[in-house]
Coordinates of C-alpha atoms in Angstrom, one line a residue:
Chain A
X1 CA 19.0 25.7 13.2
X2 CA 17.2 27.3 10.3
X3 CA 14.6 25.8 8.5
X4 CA 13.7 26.3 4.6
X5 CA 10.3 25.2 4.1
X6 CA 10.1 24.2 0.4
X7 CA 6.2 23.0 0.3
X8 CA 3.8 22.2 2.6
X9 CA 0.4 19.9 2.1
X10 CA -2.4 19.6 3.7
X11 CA -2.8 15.2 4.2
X12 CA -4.6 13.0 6.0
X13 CA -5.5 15.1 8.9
X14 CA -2.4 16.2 9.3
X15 CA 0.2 18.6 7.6
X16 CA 3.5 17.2 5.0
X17 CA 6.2 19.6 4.6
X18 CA 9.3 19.7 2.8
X19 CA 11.9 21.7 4.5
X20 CA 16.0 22.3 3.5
X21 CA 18.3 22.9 5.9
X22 CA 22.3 23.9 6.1
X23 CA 24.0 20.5 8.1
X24 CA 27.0 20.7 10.0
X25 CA 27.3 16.8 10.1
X26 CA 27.2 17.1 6.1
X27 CA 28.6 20.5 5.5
X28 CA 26.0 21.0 3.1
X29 CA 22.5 22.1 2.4
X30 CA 20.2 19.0 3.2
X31 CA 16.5 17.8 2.6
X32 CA 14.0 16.3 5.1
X33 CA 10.5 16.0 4.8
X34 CA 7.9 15.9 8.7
X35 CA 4.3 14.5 8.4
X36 CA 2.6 16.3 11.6
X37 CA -0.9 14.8 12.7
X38 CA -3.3 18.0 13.3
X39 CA -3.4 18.7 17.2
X40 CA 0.0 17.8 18.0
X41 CA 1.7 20.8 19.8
X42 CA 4.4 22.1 22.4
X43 CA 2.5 20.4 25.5
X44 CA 0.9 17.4 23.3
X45 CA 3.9 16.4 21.4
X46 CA 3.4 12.9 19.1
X47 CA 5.3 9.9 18.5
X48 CA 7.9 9.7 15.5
X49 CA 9.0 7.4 13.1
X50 CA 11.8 7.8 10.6
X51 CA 11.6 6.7 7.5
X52 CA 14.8 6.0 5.7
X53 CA 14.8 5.1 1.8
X54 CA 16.9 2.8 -0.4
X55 CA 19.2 3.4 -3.5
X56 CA 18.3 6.2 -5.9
X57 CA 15.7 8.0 -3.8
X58 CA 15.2 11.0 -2.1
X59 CA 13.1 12.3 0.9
X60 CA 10.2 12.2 -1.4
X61 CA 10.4 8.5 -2.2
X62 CA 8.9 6.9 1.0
X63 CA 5.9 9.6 1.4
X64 CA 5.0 9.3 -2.1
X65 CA 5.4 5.5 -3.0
X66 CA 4.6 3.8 0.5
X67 CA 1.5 5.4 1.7
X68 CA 2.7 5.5 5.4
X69 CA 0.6 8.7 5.8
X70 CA -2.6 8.2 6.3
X71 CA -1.8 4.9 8.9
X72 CA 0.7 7.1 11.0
X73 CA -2.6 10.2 10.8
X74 CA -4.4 7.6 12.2
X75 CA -2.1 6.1 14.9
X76 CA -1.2 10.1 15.7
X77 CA 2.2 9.2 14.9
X78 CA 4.2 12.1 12.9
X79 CA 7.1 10.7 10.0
X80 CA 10.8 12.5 9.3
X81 CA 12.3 11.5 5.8
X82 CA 15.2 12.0 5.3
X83 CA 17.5 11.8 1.6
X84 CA 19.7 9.0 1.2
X85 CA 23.1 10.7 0.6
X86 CA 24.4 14.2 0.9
X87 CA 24.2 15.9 -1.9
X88 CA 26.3 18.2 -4.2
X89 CA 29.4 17.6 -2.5
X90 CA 31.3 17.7 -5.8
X91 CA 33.4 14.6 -5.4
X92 CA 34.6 12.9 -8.8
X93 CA 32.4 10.3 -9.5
X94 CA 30.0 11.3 -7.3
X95 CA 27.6 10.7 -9.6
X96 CA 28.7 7.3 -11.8
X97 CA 26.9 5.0 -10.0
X98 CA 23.3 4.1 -8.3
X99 CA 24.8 1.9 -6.3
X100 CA 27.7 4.5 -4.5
X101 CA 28.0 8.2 -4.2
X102 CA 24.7 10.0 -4.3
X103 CA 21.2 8.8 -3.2
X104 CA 24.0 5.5 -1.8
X105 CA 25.1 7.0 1.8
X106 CA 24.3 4.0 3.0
X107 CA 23.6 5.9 6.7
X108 CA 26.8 5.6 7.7
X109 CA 29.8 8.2 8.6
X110 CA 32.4 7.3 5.3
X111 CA 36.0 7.5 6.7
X112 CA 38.0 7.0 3.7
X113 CA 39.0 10.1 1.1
X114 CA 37.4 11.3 -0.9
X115 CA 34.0 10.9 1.0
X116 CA 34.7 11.4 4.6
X117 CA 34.5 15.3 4.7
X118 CA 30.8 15.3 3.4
X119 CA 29.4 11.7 3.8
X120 CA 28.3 11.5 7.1
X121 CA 25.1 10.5 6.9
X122 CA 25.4 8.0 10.1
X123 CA 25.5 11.1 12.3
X124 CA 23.1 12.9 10.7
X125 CA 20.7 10.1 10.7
X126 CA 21.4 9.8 14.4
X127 CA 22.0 12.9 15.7
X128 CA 21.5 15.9 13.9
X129 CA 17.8 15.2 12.5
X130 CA 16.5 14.4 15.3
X131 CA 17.3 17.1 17.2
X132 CA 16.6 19.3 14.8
X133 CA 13.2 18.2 14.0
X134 CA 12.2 18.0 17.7
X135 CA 13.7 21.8 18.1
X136 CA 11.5 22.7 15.1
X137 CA 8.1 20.6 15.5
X138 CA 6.1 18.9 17.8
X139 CA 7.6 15.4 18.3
X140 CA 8.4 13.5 21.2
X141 CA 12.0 12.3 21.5
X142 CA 11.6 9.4 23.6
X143 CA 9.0 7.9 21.3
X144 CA 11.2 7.7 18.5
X145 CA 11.3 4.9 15.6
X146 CA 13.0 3.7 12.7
X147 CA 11.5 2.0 9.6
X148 CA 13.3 1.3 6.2
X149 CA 13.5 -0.4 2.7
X150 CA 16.6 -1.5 1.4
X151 CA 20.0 0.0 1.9
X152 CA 17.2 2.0 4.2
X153 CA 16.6 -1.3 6.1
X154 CA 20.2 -1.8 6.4
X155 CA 20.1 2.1 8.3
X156 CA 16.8 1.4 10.0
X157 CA 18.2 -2.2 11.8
X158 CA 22.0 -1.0 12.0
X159 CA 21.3 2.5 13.8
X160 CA 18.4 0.9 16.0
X161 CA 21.1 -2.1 16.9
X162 CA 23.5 0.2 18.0
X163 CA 21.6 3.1 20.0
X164 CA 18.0 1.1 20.9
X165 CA 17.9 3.8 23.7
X166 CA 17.1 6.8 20.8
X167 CA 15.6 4.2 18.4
X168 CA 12.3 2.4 20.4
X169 CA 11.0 0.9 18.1
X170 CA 12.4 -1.0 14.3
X171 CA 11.1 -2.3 11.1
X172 CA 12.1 -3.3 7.9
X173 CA 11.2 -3.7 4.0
X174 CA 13.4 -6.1 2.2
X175 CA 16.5 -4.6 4.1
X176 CA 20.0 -5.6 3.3
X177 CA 20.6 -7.1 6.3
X178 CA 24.5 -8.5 6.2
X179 CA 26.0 -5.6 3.7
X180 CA 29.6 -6.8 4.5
X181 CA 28.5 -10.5 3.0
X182 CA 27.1 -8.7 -0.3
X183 CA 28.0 -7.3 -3.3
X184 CA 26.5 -3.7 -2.7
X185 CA 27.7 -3.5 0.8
X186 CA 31.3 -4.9 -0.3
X187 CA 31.3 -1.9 -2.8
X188 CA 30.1 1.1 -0.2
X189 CA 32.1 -0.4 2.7
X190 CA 35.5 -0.7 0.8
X191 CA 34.6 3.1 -0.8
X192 CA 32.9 4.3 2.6
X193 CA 34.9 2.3 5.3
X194 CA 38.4 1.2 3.5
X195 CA 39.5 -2.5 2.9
X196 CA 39.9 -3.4 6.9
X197 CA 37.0 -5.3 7.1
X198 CA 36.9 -5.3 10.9
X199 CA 35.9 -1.6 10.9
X200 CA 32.8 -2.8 8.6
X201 CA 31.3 -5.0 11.4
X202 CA 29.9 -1.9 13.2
X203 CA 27.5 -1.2 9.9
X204 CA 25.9 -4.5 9.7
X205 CA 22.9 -5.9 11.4
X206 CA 24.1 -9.7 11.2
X207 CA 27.4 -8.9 12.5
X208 CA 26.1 -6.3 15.2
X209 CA 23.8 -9.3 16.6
X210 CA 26.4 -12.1 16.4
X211 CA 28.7 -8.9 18.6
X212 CA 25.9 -9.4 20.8
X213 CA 23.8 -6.1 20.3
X214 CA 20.4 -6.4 19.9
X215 CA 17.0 -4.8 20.5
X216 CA 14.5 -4.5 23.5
X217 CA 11.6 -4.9 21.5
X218 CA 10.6 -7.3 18.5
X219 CA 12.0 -6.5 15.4
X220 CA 9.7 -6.5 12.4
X221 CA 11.0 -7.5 8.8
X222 CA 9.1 -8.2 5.7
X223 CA 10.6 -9.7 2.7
X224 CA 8.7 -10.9 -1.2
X225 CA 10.0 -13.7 -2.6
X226 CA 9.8 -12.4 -5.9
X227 CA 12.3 -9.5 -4.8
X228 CA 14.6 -9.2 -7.8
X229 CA 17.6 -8.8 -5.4
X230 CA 16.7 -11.2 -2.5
X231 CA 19.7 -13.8 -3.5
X232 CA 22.5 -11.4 -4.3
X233 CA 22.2 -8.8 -2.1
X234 CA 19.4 -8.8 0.6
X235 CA 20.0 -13.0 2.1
X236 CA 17.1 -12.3 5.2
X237 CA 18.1 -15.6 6.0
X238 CA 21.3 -14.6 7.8
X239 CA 19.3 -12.1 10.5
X240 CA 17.0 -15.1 10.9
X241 CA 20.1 -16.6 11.9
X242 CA 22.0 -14.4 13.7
X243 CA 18.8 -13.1 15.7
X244 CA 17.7 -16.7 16.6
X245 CA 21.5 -16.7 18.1
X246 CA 21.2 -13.7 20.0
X247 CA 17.9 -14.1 21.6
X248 CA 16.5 -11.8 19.1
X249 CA 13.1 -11.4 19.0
X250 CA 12.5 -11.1 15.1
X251 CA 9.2 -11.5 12.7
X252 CA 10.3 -12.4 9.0
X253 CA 7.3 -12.5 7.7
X254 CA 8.1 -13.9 3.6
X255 CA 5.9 -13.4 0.7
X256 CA 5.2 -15.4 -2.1
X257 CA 5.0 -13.3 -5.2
X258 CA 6.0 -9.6 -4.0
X259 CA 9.0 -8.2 -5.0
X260 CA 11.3 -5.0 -4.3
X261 CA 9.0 -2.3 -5.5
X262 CA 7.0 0.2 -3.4
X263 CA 4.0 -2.0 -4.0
X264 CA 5.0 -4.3 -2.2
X265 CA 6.0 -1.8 0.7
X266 CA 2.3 0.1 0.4
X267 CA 0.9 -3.9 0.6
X268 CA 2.5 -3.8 4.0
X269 CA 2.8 0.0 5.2
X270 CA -0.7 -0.8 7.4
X271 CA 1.2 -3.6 9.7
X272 CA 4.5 -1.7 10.1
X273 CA 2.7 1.3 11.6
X274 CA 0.9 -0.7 13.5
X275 CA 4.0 -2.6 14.9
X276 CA 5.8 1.1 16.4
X277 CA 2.5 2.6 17.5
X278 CA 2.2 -0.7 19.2
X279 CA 5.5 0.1 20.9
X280 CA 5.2 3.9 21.0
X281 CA 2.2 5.0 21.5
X282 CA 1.0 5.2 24.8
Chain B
X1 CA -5.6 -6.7 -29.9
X2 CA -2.1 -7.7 -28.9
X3 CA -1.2 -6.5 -25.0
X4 CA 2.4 -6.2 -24.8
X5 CA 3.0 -6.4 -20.8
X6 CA 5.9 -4.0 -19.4
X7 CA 6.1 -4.8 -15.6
X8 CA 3.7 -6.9 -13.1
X9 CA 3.9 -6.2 -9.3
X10 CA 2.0 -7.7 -7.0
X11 CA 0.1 -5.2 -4.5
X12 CA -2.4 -5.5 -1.9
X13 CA -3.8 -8.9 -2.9
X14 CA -3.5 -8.6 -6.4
X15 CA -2.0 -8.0 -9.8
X16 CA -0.6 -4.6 -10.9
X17 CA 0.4 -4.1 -14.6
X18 CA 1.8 -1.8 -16.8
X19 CA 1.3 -2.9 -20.3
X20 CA 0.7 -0.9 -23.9
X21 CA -0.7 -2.0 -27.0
X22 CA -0.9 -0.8 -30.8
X23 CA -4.5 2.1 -30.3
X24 CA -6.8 1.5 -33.3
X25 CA -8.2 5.0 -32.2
X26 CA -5.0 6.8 -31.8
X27 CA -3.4 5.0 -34.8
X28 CA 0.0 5.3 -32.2
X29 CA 1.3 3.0 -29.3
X30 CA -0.7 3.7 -26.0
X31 CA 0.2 2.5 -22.7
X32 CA -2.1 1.4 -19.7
X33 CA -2.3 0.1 -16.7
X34 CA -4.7 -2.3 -15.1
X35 CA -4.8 -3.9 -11.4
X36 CA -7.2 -7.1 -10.7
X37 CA -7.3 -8.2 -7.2
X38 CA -7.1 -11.9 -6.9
X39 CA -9.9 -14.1 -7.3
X40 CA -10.9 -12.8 -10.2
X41 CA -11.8 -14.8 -13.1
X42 CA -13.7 -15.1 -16.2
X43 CA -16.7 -16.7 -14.3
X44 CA -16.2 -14.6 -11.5
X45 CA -15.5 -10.6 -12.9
X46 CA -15.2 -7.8 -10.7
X47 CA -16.4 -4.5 -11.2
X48 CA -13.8 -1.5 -12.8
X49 CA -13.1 2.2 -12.2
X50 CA -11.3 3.4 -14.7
X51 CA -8.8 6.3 -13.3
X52 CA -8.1 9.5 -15.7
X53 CA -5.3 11.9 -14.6
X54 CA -4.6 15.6 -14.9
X55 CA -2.6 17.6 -16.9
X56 CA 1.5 16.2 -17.5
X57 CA 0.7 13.2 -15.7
X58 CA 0.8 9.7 -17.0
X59 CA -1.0 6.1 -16.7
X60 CA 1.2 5.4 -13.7
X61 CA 0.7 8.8 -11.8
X62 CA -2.9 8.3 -10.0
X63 CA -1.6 4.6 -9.3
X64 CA 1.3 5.3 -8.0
X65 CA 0.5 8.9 -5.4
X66 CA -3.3 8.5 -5.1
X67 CA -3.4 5.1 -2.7
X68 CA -6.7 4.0 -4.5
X69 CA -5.2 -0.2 -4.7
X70 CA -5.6 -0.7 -1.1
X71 CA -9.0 0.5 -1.3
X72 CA -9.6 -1.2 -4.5
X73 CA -8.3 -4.5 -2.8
X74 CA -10.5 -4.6 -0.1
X75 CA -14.0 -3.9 -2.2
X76 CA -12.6 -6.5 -4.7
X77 CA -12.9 -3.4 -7.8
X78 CA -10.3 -3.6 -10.3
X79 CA -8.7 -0.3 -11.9
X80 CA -7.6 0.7 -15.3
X81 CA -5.4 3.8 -15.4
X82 CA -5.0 5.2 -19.0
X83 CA -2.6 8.0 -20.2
X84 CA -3.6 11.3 -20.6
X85 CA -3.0 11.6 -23.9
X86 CA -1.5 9.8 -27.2
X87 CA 2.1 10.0 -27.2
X88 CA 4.8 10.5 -29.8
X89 CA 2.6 11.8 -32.4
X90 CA 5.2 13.5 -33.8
X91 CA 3.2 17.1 -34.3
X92 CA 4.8 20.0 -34.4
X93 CA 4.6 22.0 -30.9
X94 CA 3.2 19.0 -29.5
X95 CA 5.8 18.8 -26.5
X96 CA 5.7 22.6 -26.1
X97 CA 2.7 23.3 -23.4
X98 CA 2.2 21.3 -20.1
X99 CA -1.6 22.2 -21.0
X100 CA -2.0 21.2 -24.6
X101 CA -0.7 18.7 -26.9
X102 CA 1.3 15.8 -25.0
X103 CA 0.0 15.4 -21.2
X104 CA -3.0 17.3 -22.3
X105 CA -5.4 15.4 -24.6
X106 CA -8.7 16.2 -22.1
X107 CA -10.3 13.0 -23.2
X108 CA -11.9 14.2 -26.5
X109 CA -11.9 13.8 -30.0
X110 CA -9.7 16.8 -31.7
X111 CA -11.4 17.6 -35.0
X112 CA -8.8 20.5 -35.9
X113 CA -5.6 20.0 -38.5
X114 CA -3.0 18.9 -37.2
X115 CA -4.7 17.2 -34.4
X116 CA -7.3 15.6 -35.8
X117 CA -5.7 12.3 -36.7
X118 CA -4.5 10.8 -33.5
X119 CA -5.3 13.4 -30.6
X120 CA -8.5 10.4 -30.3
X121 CA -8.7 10.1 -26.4
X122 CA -12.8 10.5 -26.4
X123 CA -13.2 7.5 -28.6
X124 CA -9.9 5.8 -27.0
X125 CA -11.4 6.3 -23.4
X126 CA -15.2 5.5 -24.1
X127 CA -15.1 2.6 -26.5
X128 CA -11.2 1.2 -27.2
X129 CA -9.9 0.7 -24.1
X130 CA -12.9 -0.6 -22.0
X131 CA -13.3 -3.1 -25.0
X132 CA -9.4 -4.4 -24.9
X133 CA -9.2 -4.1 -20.8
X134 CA -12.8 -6.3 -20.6
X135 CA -11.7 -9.3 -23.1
X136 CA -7.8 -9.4 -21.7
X137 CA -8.3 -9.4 -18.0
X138 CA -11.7 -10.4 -15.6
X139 CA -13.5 -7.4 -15.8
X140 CA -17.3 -7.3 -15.3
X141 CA -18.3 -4.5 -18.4
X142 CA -21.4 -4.2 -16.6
X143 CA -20.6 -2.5 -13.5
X144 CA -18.3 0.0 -14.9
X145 CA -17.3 3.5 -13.2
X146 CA -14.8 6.5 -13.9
X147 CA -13.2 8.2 -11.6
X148 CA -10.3 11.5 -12.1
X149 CA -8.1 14.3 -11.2
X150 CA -8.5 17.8 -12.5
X151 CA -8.6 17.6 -16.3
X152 CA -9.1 13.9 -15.3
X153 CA -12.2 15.1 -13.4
X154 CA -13.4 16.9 -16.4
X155 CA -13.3 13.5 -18.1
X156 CA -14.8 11.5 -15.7
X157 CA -17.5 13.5 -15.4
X158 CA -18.0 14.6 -19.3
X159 CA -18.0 11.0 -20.1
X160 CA -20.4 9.8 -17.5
X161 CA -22.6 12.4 -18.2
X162 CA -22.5 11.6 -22.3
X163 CA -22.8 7.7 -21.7
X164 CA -24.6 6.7 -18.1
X165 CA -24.7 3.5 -19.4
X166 CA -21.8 2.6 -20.1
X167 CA -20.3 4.2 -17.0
X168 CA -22.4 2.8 -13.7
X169 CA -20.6 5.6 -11.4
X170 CA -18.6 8.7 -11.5
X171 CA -16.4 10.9 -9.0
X172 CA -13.8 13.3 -9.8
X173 CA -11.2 15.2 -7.4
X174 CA -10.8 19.1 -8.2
X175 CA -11.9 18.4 -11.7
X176 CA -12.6 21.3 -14.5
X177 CA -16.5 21.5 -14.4
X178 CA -17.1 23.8 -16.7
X179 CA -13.8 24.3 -19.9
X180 CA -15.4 26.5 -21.6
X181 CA -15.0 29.3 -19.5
X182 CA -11.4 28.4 -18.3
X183 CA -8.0 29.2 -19.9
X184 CA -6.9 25.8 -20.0
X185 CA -10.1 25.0 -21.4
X186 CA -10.6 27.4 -23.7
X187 CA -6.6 26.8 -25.1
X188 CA -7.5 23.2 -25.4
X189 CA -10.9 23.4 -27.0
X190 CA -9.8 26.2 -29.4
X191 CA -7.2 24.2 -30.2
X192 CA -8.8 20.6 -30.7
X193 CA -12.5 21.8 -31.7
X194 CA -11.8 24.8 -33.3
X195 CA -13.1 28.2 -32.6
X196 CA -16.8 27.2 -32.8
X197 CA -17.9 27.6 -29.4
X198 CA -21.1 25.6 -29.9
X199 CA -19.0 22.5 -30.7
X200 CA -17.5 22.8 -27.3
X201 CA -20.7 21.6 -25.8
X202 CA -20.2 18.1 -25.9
X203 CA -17.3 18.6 -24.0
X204 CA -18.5 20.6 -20.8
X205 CA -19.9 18.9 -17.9
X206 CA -21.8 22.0 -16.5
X207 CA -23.0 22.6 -20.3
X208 CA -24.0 19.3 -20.6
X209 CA -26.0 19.5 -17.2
X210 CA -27.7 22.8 -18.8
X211 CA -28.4 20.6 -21.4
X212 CA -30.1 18.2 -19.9
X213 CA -28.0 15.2 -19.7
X214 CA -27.5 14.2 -16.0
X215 CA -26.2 10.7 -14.5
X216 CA -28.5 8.4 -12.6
X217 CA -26.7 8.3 -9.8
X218 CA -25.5 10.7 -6.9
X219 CA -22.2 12.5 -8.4
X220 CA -19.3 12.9 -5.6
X221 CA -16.7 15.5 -6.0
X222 CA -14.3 16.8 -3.8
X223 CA -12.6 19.7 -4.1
X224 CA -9.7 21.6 -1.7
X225 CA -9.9 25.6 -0.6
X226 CA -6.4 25.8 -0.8
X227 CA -6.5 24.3 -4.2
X228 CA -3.9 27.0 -6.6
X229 CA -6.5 26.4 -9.8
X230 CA -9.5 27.0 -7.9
X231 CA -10.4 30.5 -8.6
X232 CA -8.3 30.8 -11.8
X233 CA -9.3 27.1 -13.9
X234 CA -11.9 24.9 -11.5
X235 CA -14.6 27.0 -10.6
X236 CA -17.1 23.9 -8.9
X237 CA -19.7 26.6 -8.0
X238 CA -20.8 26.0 -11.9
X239 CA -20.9 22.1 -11.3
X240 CA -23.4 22.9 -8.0
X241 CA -25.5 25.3 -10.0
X242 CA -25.5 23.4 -13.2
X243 CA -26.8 20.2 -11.3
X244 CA -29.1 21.8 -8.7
X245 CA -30.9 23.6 -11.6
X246 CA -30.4 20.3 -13.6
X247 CA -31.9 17.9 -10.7
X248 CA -28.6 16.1 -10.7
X249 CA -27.6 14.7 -7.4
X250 CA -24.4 16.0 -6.4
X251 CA -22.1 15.5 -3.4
X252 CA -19.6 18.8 -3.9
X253 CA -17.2 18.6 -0.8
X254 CA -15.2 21.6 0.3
X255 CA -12.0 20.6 2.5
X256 CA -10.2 23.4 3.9
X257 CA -6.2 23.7 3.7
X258 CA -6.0 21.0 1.3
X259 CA -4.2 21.7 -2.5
X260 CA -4.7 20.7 -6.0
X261 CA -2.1 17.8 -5.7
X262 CA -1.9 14.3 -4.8
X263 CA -1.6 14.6 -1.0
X264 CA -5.0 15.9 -1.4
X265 CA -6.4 12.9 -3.2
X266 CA -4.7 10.1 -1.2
X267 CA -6.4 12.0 1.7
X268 CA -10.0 11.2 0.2
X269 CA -9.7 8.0 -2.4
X270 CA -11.3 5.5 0.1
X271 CA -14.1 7.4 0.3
X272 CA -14.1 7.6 -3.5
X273 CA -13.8 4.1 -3.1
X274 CA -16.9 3.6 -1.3
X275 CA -18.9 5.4 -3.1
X276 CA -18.1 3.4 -6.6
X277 CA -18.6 0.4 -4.5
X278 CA -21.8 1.1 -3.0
X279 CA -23.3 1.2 -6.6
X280 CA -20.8 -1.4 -8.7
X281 CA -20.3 -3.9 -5.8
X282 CA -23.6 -6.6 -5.6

């Protein structure tokens, strides 16, 4: 499990590095990026949250835009990012669109051709990040979150819905939160999953709590009402839903005048770290 | 004085904008950014920091990596970010350098063919753009600071130290204290003032200091050890002497580890924060 690192920074009290790696779940090269509060070590490892980004970013996106670091410095909570797609798999078309292919992997494992060899980023979001960070840097494993925006809220609700023993803790930025029901889901599950919609109910947080999975712990969501996408694509109102049915507990929390940006995200960073150190720090 | 607005996000309480207008002083387009927490009004102005970046950065940059509008927010300061220099002037060599020309207009007046015409940040930064900001948007002229990075720092602090009145406060992060003695410096003001060093000057915070011209308040600068310019282009032990010599209180802070980027400042900018607010805010 070798480890590039590409930068690091001094931040916050703590250090941010940028690191490349070679992924067997991807079968190519990979970026992440770790936050590390100073005095985390071996014997005193910290909590961790994951931070998973939407459409067209990278690993940079989150630390730079969202200003998560100096909240999880304080709470002595370290942050992974991870990209949003593999990337340079060489796939025709790869490329074409911001809504499919690269920086659009939507955290899932694809299983139609072209995309299934290299676009596994459900199992690398899941399995092989996590244990290669906590092989390479000071984090504790069983005090692991999940935090997203966008396609990233889909992956942050969707992965902690289906595994809540690895993900403790869950929280959301305008998250697409019924992708089968929408028109950028319809388009990543037909390319990703094939027409058989049945196999798409396994990626979606409505449909995952109307199966009846849900989460130990209260799931925190916010939402602007001035989000440019918050009719066509993002509909909050159908977790609302589904969670009320499933004995969900879930805070919505809607704002008048925010929309999809990162400013509405950094408005909001200060409660959503506040939410898993609630849960994970101890 | 026509604003044309490009993008408004709420943030943090308040109003962020991107907007640009037709620059009397740079006879060329100029963009800007300005963010007014909410409350604000024409009978009830808040206080300004204007923000000045460094070298290939833009108006968004320090808004969008340096975390200041959280801060700003909760002292009830508004911001105005400006651009680092005119833009599409259509010189020859202009796009050539990352440290002259384009990116790189180290808030002066250039008095040298062919810059001489619109390379007009001095004039744009001190007089046009506090004049447009203060009669479009609730801003309180009278309680007025600057604040900046690197060659932004070298602004901040040139310009406070030429006009205390019309700037009420003044920090910088790993600014250039002292151009004249520094390559990027001396390639700038050779190539804006011309080769007559004593018209550099004017231009030269630690010269100015040796000159006489000090700022009535306490000037806070911080500066990183691990900073890749220190040694080469920064040099804040002239800053120290310059205003111990000069009588010019100075807070010069060292910090260990940290770099010359962003992840540095966001580290520091509420304390930047407080200390513009502890003289603008009544």
């Amino acid at each position: 499990m070798a480890i590039t690192t590409r930068a690091t920074h001094a931040c916050c009290g703590g250090t941010l590095g940028f690191y490349s790696h070679q992924s067997d779940s991807l079968g190519l090269e990979a970026r992440f990026a770790v936050f590390v509060p100073d005095g985390a070590s071996a014997t005193a490892p910290v909590p961790v949250i994951h931070l998973l980004a939407g459409l067209t970013c990278t690993e940079e996106t989150f630390l730079i835009k969202a200003n998560a670091v100096r909240f999880a410095a304080e709470y002595r909570i370290a942050l992974v990012a991870t990209d949003t797609s593999p990337r340079g798999a060489g796939i025709a078309g790869e490329d074409d669109s911001y809504d499919f292919g690269s920086g659009a992997g939507f955290y899932l494992d694809a299983t139609q051709a072209p995309w299934a060899g290299h676009y596994r980023m459900g199992t690398y979001i899941a399995e092989e990040l996590p244990a290669l960070t906590e092989a390479s840097f000071p984090l504790d494993g069983t005090r692991r979150g999940i935090m997203g925006h966008s396609m990233g809220g889909h992956g942050a609700l969707v992965h902690a819905l289906r595994a809540p023993d690895r993900w403790k803790s869950v929280s959301a930025f305008a998250p697409i939160v019924h992708p089968a029901a929408v028109p950028w889901g319809e388009k990543a599950f037909t390319g990703y999953l094939g027409p058989d919609r049945a196999t798409w109910a396994a990626h979606d947080a409505t449909l995952l709590l109307q199966a009846g999975r849900t989460h130990p712990t209260t799931i925190l969501v916010d939402q602007g009402d001035a989000d440019q996408f918050l009719d066509a694509q993002l509909q909050p109102w159908h977790l609302e839903e589904a969670a009320k049915a499933a004995g969900q507990k879930l805070i919505l929390r809607r704002h008048a005048d925010y929309d999809h940006s990162y400013w509405f995200i950094q408005s909001f960073i200060q409660d959503h770290l506040t939410h898993h150190a609630a849960i994970l720090c101890r």
